[in-house]
GROMACS .gro file of C-alpha atoms in nm:
model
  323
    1UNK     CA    1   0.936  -1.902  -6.192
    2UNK     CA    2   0.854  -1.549  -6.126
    3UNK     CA    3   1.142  -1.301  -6.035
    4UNK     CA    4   1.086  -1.195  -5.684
    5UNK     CA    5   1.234  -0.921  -5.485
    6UNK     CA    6   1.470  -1.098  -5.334
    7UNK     CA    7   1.620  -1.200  -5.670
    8UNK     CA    8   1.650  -0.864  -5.757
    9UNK     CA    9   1.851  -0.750  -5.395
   10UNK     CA   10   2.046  -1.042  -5.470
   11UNK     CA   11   2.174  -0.950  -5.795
   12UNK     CA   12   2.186  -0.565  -5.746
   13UNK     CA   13   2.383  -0.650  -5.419
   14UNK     CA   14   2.123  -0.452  -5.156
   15UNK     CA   15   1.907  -0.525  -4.940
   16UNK     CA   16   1.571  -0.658  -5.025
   17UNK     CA   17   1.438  -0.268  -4.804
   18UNK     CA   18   1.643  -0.095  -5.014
   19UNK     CA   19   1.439  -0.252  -5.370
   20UNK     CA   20   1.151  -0.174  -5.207
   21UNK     CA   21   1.223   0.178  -5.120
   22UNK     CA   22   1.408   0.220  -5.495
   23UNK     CA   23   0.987   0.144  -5.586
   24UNK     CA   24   0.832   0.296  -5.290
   25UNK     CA   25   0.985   0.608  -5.172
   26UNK     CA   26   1.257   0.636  -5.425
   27UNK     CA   27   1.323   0.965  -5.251
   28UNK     CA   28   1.498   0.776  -4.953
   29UNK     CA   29   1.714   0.575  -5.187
   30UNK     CA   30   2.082   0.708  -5.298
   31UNK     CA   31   2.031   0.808  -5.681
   32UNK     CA   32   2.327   0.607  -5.768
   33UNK     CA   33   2.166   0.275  -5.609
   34UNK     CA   34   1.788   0.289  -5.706
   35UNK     CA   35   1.935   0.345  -6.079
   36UNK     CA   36   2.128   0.017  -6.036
   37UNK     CA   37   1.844  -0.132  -5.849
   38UNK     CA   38   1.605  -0.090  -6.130
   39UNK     CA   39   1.864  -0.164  -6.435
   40UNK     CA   40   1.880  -0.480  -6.264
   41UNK     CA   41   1.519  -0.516  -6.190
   42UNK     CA   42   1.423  -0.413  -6.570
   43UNK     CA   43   1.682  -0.700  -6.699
   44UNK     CA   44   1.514  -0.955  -6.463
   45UNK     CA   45   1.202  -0.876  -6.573
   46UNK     CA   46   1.110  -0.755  -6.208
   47UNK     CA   47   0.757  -0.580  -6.181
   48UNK     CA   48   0.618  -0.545  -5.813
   49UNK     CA   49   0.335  -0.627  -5.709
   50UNK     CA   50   0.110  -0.323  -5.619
   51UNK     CA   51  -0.163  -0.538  -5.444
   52UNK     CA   52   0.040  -0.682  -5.215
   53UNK     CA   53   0.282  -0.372  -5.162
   54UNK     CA   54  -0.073  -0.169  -5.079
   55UNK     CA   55  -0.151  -0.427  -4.779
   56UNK     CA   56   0.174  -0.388  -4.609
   57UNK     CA   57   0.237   0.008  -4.662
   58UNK     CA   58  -0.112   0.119  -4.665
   59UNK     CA   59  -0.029   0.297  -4.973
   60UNK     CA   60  -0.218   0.196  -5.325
   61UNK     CA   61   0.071   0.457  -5.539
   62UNK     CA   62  -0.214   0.565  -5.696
   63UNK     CA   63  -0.362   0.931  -5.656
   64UNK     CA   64  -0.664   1.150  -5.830
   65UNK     CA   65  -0.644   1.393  -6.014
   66UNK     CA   66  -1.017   1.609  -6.078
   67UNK     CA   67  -1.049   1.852  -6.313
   68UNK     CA   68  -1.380   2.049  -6.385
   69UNK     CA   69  -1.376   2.023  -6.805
   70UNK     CA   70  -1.166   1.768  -6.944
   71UNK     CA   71  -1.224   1.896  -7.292
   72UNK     CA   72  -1.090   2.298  -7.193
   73UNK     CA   73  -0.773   2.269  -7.331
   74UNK     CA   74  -0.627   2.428  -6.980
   75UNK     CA   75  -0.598   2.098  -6.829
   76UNK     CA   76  -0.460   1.872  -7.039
   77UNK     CA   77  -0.062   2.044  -6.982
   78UNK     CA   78  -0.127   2.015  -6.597
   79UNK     CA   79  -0.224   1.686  -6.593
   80UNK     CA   80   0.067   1.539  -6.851
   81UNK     CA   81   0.299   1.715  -6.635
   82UNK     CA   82   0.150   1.589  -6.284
   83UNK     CA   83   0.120   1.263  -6.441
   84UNK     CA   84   0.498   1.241  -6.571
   85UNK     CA   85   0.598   1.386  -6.169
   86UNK     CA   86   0.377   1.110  -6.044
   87UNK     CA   87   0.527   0.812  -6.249
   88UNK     CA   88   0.911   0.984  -6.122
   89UNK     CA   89   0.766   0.880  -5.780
   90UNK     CA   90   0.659   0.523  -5.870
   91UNK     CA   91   0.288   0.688  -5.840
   92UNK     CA   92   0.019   0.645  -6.097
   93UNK     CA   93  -0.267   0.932  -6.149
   94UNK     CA   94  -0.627   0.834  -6.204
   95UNK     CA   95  -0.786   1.160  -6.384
   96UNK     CA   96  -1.174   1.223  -6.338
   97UNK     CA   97  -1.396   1.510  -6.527
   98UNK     CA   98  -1.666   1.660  -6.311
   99UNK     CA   99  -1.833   1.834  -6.593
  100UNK     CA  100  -1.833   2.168  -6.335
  101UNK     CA  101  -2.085   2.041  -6.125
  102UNK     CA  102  -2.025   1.998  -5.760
  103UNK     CA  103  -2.231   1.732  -5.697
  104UNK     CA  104  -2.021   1.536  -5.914
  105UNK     CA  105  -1.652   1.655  -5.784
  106UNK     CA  106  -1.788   1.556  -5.417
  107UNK     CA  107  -1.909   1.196  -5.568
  108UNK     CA  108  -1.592   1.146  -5.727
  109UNK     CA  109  -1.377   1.234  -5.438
  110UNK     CA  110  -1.536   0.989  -5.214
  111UNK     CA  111  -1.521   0.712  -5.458
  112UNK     CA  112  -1.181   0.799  -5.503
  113UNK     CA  113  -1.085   0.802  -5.152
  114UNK     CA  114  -1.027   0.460  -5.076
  115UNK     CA  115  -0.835   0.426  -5.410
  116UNK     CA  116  -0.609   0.641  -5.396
  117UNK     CA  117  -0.384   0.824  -5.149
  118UNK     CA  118  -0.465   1.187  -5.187
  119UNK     CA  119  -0.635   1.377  -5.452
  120UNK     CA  120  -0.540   1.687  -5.672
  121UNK     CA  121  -0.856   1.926  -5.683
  122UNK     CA  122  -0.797   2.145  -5.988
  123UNK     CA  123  -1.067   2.473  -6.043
  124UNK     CA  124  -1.266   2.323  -5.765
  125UNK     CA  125  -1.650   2.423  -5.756
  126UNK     CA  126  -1.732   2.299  -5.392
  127UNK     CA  127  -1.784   2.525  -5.120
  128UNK     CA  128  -1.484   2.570  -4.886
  129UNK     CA  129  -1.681   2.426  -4.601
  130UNK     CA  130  -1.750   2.111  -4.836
  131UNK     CA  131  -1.368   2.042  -4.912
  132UNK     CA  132  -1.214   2.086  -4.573
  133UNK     CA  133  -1.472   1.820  -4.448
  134UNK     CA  134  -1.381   1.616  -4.710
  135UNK     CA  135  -1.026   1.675  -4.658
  136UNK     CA  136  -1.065   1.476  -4.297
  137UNK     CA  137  -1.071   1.165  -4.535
  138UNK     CA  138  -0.771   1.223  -4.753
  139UNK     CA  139  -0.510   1.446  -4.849
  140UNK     CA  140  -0.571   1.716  -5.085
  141UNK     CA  141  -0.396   1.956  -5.261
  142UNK     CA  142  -0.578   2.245  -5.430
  143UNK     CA  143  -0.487   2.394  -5.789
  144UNK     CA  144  -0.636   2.753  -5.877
  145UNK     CA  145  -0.872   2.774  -5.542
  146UNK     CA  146  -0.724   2.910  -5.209
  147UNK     CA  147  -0.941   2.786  -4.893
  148UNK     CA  148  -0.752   2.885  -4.547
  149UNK     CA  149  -0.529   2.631  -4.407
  150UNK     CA  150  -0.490   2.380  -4.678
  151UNK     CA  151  -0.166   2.303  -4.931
  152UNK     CA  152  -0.250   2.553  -5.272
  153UNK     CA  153  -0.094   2.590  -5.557
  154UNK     CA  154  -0.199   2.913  -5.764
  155UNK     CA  155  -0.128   3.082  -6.071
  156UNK     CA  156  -0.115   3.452  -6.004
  157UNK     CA  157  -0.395   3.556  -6.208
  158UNK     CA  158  -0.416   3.873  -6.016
  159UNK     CA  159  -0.101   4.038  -6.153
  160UNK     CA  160  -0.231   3.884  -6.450
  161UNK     CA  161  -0.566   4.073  -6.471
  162UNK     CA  162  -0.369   4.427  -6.337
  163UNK     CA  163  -0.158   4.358  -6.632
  164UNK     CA  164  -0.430   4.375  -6.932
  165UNK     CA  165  -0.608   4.644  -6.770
  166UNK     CA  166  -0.297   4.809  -6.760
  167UNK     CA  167  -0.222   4.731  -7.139
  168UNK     CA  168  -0.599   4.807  -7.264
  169UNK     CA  169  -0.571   5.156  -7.054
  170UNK     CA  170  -0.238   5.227  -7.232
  171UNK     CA  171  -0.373   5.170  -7.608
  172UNK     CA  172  -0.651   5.476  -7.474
  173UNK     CA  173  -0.956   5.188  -7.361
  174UNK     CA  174  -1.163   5.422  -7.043
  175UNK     CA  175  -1.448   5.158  -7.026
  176UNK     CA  176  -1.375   4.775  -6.992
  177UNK     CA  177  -1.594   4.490  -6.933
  178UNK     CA  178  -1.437   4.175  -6.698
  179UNK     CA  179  -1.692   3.884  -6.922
  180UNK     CA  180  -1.658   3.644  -6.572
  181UNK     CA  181  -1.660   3.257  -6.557
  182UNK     CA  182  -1.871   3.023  -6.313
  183UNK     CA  183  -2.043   3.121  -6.006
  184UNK     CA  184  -1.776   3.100  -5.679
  185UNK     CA  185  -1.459   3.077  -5.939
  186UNK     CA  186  -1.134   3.188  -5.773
  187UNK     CA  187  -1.014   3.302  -6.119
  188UNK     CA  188  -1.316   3.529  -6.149
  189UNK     CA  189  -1.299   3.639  -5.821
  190UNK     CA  190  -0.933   3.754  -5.865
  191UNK     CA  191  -0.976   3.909  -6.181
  192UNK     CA  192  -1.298   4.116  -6.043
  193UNK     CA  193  -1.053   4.259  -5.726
  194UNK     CA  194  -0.778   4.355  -5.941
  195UNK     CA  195  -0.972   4.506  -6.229
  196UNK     CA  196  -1.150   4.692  -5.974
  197UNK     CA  197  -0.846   4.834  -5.778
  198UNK     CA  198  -0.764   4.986  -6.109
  199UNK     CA  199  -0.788   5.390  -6.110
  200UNK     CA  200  -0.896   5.590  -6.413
  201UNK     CA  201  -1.081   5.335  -6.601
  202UNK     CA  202  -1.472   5.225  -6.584
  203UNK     CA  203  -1.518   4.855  -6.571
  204UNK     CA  204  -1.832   4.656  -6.586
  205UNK     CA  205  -1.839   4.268  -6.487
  206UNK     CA  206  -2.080   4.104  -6.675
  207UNK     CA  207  -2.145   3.719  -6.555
  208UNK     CA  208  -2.163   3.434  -6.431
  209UNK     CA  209  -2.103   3.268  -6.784
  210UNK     CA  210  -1.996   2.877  -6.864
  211UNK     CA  211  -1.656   2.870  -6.907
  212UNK     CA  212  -1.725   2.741  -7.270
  213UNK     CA  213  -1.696   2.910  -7.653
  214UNK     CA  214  -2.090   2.891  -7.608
  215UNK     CA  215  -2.059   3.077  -7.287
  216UNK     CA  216  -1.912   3.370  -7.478
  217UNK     CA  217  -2.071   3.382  -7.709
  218UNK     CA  218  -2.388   3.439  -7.524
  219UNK     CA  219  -2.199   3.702  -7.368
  220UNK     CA  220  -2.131   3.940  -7.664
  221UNK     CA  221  -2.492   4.060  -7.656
  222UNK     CA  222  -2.430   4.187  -7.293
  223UNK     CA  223  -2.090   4.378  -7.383
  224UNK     CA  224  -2.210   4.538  -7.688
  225UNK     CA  225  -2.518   4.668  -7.446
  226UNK     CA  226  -2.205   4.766  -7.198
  227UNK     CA  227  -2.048   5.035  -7.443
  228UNK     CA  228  -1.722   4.851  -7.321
  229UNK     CA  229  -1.453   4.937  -7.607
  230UNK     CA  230  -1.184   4.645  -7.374
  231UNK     CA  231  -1.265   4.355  -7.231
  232UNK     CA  232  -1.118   4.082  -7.036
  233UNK     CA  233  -1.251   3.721  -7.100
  234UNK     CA  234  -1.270   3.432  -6.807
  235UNK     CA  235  -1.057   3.238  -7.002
  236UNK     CA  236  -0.903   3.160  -7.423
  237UNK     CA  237  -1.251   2.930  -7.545
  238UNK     CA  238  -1.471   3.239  -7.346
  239UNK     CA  239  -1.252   3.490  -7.542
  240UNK     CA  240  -1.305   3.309  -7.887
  241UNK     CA  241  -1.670   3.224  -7.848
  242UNK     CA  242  -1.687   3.644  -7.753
  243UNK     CA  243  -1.526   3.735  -8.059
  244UNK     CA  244  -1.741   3.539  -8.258
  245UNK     CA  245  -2.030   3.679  -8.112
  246UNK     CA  246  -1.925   4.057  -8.174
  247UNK     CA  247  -1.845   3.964  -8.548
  248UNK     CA  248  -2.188   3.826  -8.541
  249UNK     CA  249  -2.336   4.153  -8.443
  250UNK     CA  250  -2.084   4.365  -8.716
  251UNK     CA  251  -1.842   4.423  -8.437
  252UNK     CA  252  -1.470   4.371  -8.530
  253UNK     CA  253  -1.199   4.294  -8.310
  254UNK     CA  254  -1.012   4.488  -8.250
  255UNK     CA  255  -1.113   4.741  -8.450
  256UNK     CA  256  -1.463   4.814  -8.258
  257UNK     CA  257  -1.330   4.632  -7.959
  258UNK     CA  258  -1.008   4.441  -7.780
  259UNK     CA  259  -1.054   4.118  -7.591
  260UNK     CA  260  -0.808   3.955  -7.374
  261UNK     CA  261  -0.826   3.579  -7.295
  262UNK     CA  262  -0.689   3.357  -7.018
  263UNK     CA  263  -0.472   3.042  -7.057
  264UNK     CA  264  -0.304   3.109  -7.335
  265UNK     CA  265  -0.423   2.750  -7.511
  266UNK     CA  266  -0.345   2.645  -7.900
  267UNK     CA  267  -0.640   2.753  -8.052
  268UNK     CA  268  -0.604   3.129  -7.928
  269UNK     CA  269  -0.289   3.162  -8.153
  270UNK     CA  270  -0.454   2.989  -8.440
  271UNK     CA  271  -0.754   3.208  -8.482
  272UNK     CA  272  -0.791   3.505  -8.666
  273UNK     CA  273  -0.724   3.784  -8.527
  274UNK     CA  274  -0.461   3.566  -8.250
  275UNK     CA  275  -0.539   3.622  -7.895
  276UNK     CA  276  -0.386   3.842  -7.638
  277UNK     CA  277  -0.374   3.642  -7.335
  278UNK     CA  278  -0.257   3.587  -7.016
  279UNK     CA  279  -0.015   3.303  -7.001
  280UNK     CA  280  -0.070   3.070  -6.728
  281UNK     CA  281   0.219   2.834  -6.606
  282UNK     CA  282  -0.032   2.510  -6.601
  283UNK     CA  283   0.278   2.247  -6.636
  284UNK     CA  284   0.461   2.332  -6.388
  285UNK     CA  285   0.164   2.408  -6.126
  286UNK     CA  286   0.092   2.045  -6.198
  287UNK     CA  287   0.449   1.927  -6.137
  288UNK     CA  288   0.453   2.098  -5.822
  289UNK     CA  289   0.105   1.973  -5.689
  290UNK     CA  290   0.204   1.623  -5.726
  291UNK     CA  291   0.546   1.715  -5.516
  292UNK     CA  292   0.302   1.886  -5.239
  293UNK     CA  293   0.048   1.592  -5.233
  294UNK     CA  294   0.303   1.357  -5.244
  295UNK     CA  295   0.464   1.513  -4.887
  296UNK     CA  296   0.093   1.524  -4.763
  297UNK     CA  297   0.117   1.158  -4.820
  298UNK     CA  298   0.401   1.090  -4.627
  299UNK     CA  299   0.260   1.233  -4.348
  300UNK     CA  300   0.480   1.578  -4.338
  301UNK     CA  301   0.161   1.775  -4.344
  302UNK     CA  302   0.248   1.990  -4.674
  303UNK     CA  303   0.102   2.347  -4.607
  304UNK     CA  304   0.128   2.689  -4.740
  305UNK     CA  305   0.071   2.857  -5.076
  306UNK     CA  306   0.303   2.854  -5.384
  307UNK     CA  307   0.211   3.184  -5.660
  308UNK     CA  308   0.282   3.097  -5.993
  309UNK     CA  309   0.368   3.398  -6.218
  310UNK     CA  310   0.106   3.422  -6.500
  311UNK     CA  311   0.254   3.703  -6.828
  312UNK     CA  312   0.061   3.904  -7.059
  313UNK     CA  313   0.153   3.755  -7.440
  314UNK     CA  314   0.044   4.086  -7.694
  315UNK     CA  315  -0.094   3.936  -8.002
  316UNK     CA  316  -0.363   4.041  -8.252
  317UNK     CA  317  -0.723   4.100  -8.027
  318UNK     CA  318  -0.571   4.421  -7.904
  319UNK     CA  319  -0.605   4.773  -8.055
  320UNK     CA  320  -0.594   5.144  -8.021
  321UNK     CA  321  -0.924   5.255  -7.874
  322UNK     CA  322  -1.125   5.451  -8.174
  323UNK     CA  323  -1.172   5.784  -8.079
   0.00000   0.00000   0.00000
C-alpha cells in the first residue's frame, strides 16, 4: 500500500499539520522538525500528492517564471537561482520565452494564471497599464522594470551606466554613443538618464536595436557615422555583435574605439579583445524574486523596491582615446 501522510506523522512523531506544513509552508515549521519530518518521509518513500494538496490549499506550488530571450545568456543564472529558491520552498518554476514580443508575454501570463500562483516578469515589454491589470489576476513580481506600486526587484544599472561614462571620460573619450536596446526597456531608459546627467562629455543615443549580436551589429554603421570614439552597448551579445561590425568596417577596438557591454555573460570574457562590462547580480535578483513572490503568495502583500548593485569589470574593449 501507498505511504500516506499519516504514516509519515506517525513515525516522525508529529502531527499529520505539521507534515503538511514541513511540504507546504516549510517556513512555519521548526528547522529541526521539518528535517526529521522529511528524513522520515524520504525513507518511507513519502511523495505528496500535489493534486490533491492544490484542492484543499488553493495553492498548485507551482509559479512562472517569463523571460523575454531564453537564448541571451542573462537569464539563464536568474532562473537556476530562482528555481533552486523555489524548490527550498517546496515550489516548482514553470519558465516561458516570450521571444520580446508583448503579445506573447500577455498570452503567456494568462495561460499561466490558473497554473500557477504568481508569476516572475523578468525584462518585461508590456505597457505598465497592461501589467497592473493583469496583476488583478495574480501576483507578480517584476525583475529589471519598475511600474509604481508593485513588488520590483532591480539591478542598479544606473550607477552602472555613471560608472563607464565615468571610466571612458577618464581614459580622455569627449564623445560617446549609448547603442540602446528595445523600444520601452527600463535598462535603456536608465542608461539614457544617467549618461545624460553626465557633464563634460557629448553623448549620442543611437537606437532602438534588438537586444541580439545581429542587433549590433547593425548598429556599428550608425556609430562610425556618430564620430563616437566610447560607447556603451545595451547589453554583452549587443557589445560583441558591435565590435564585429566596427572590425568589419577597419575599425579596431579599442584602438579606434572602446565599447562597454552589459551583463557581464561567458562569451564577453572569451572573445578577443575581452569585454569591459557592467556586472549585473542576476543570481541573486532571482533568489530574491522568488522570496518576494512567494510572500505575495501568502497573502502579506510584498511591496517596495530592492536595488541590486551592478560593478564595472575593466577588461580588454577599453582604451586611451587617440588623440
Amino acid at each position: 500500500m501507498a505511504v500516506t501522510i499519516r504514516d509519515v506523522a506517525r513515525a516522525a512523531g508529529v502531527h499529520v499539520s505539521t507534515v503538511s506544513r514541513s511540504f507546504s509552508a516549510p517556513h512555519l515549521v521548526n528547522p529541526e522538525t521539518r528535517t526529521r519530518v522529511l528524513a522520515v518521509a524520504e525513507d518511507l518513500g513519502y511523495r505528496p500528492n500535489r493534486a490533491a494538496r492544490a484542492l484543499t490549499t488553493g495553492r498548485t506550488h507551482n509559479l512562472g517564471l517569463i523571460v523575454a530571450d531564453i537564448a541571451n545568456p542573462f537569464f539563464p543564472p536568474l532562473i537556476k537561482a530562482a528555481q533552486a529558491q523555489a524548490r527550498l520552498r517546496d515550489y516548482h518554476v514553470f519558465v516561458a520565452d516570450t521571444d520580446e514580443d508583448p503579445k506573447a508575454e500577455e498570452d503567456l501570463i494568462q495561460t499561466l494564471t490558473k497554473q500557477v500562483d504568481g508569476v516572475l516578469l523578468c525584462s518585461p515589454r508590456l505597457t505598465n497599464r497592461t501589467i497592473e491589470r493583469l496583476r488583478e489576476e495574480i501576483p507578480f513580481v517584476l525583475v529589471n522594470r519598475r511600474v509604481k506600486g508593485m513588488p520590483t526587484v532591480l539591478m542598479d544599472v544606473g550607477r552602472g551606466a555613471r560608472l563607464a561614462v565615468e571610466h571612458l571620460t577618464g581614459l580622455g573619450h569627449r564623445r560617446l554613443a549609448v547603442v540602446t536596446g528595445p523600444s520601452g526597456s527600463w535598462t535603456s531608459k536608465e542608461m539614457q538618464e544617467a549618461a545624460a546627467a553626465m557633464n563634460e562629455v557629448d553623448v549620442v543615443f543611437l537606437g532602438p536595436n534588438p537586444p541580439t549580436e545581429l542587433g549590433g551589429l547593425a548598429a556599428a554603421a550608425d556609430v562610425v557615422a556618430s564620430g563616437a570614439t566610447g560607447v556603451l552597448a545595451y547589453n554583452d551579445l549587443v557589445a560583441i555583435g558591435l565590435i564585429e561590425g566596427l572590425a568589419e568596417r577597419g575599425v579596431e577596438v579599442p584602438r579606434d574605439v572602446s565599447v562597454i557591454g552589459v551583463d557581464d555573460i561567458v562569451a564577453g570574457r572569451l572573445g578577443r579583445p575581452k569585454l569591459t562590462t557592467i556586472a549585473m547580480p542576476t543570481a541573486a535578483a532571482g533568489r530574491i524574486a522568488v522570496d518576494m513572490l512567494l510572500q505575495s503568495v501568502d497573502a502579506e502583500a510584498a511591496t517596495g523596491v530592492t536595488m541590486l548593485e551592478t560593478t564595472l569589470i575593466v577588461r580588454e574593449s577599453t582604451g586611451e582615446a587617440r588623440t
